Structure formats: structure tokens, C-alpha cells
PDB file of C-alpha atoms in Angstrom:
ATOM      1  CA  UNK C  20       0.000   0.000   0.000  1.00  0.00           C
ATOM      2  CA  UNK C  21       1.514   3.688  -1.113  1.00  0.00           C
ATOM      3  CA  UNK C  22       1.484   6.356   1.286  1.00  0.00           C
ATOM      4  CA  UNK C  23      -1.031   8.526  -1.206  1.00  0.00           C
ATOM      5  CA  UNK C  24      -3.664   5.013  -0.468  1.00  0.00           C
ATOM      6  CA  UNK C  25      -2.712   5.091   3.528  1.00  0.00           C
ATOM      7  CA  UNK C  26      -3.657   8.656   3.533  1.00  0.00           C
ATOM      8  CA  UNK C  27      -6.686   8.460   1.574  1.00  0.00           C
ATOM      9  CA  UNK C  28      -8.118   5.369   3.934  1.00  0.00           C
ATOM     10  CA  UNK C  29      -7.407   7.179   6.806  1.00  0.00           C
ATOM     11  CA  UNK C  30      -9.009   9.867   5.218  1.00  0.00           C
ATOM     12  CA  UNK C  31     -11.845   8.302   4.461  1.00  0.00           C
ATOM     13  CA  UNK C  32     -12.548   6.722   7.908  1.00  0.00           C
ATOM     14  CA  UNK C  33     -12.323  10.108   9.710  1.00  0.00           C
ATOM     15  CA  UNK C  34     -15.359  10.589  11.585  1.00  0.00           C
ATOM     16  CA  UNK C  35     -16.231  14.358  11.748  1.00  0.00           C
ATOM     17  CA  UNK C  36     -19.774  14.536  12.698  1.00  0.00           C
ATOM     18  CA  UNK C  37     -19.059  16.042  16.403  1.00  0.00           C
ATOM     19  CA  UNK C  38     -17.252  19.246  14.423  1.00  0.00           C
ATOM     20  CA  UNK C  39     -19.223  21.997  14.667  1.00  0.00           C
ATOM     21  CA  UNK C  40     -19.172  23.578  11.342  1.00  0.00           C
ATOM     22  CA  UNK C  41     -21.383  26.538  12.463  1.00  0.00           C
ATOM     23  CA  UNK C  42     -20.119  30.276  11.938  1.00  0.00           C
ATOM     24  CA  UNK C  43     -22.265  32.142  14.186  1.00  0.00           C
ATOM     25  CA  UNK C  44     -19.453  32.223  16.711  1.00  0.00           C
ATOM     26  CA  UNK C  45     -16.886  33.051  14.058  1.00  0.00           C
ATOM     27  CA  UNK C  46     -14.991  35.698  15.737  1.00  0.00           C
ATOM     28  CA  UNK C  47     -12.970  38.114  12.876  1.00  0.00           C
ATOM     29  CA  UNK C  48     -10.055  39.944  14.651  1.00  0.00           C
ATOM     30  CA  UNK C  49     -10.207  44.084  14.653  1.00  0.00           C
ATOM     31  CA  UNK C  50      -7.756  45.488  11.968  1.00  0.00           C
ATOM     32  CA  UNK C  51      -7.980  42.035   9.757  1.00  0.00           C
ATOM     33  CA  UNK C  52      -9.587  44.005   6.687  1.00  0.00           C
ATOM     34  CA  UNK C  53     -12.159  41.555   5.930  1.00  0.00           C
ATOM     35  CA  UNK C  54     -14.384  45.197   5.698  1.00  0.00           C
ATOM     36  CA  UNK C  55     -12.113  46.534   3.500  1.00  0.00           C
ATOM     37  CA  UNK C  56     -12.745  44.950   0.286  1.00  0.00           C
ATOM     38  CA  UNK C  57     -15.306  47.226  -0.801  1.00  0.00           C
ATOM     39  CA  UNK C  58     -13.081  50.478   0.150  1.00  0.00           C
ATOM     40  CA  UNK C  59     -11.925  52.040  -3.276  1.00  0.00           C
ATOM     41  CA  UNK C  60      -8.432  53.142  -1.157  1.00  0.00           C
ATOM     42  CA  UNK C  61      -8.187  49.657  -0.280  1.00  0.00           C
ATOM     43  CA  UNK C  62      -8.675  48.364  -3.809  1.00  0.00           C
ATOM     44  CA  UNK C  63      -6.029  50.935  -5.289  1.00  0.00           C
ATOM     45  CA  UNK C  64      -3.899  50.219  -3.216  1.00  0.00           C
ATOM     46  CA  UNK C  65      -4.000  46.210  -3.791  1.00  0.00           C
ATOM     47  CA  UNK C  66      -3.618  47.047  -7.246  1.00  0.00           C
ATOM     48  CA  UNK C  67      -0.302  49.767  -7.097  1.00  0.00           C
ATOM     49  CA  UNK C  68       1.176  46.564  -5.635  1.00  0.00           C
ATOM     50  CA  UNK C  69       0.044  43.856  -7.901  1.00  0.00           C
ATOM     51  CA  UNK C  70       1.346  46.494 -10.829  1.00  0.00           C
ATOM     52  CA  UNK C  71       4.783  46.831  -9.426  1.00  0.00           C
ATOM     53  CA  UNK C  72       5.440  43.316  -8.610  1.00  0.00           C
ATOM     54  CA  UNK C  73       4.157  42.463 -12.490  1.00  0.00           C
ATOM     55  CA  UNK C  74       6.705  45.047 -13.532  1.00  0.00           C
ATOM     56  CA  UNK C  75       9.319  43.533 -11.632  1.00  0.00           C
ATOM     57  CA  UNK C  76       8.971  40.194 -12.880  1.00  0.00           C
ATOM     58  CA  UNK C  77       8.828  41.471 -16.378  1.00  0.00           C
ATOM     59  CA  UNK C  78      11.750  43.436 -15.924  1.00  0.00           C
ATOM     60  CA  UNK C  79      13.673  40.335 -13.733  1.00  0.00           C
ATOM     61  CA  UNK C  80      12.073  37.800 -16.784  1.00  0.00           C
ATOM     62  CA  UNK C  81      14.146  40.281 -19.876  1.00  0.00           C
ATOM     63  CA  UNK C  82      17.091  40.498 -18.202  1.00  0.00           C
ATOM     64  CA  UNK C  83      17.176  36.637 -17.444  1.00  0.00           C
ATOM     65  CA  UNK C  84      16.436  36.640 -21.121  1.00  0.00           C
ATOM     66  CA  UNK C  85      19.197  38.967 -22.224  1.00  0.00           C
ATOM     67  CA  UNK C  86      21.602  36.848 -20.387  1.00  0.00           C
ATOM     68  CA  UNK C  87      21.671  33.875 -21.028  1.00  0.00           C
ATOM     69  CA  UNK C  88      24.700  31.665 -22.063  1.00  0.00           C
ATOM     70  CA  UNK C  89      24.627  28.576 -24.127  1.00  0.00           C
TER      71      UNK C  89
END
């Protein structure tokens, strides 16, 4: 028996029908910014970052590019 078929036995015979899998308790910590999705700051700001780390990898992907050596 592989590992992967171990895993997925034992996976199978997990009994999780004592988990409570209700959210009404679900406590979201101040300052986590689950509210702040919606805020256009929040948004621009998100996507400044995603922009600058797409340049970099452009500019990091050309110069790997430009130099390499067969």
C-alpha cells in the first residue's frame, strides 16, 4: 500500500460529525480588513502593488532573457 492510499483510507474513515461547522461564533479579529474589500483606497492600493510586482517580474524575466549563455 503507497502512502497517497494510507492517507486516503485514513481519510476516508475520519469521523467528523461532532465538528461543529457553524459560523455564528466566528470571531474576525479588529484590523484584519475583511471590511475593507469594498473600500476604493483599499482596492487601489491592492492594485499599485500587484502592478509593481508584475513590472518587476517582467523586468527580472528580460534580463534573465538577455543573459543567457549557451
Amino acid at each position: 500500500m503507497s502512502i497517497d492510499d494510507a492517507w486516503r483510507d485514513s481519510f476516508a474513515a475520519f469521523d467528523n460529525s461532532g465538528v461543529d461547522k457553524g459560523v455564528a461564533e466566528l470571531h474576525v479579529p479588529s484590523g484584519s480588513g475583511m471590511g475593507s474589500y469594498g473600500d476604493p483606497e483599499f482596492r487601489e492600493a491592492v492594485l499599485r502593488i500587484v502592478e509593481e510586482r508584475l513590472e518587476e517580474e517582467t523586468e527580472r524575466r528580460a534580463w534573465r532573457r538577455g543573459s543567457e549563455v549557451f
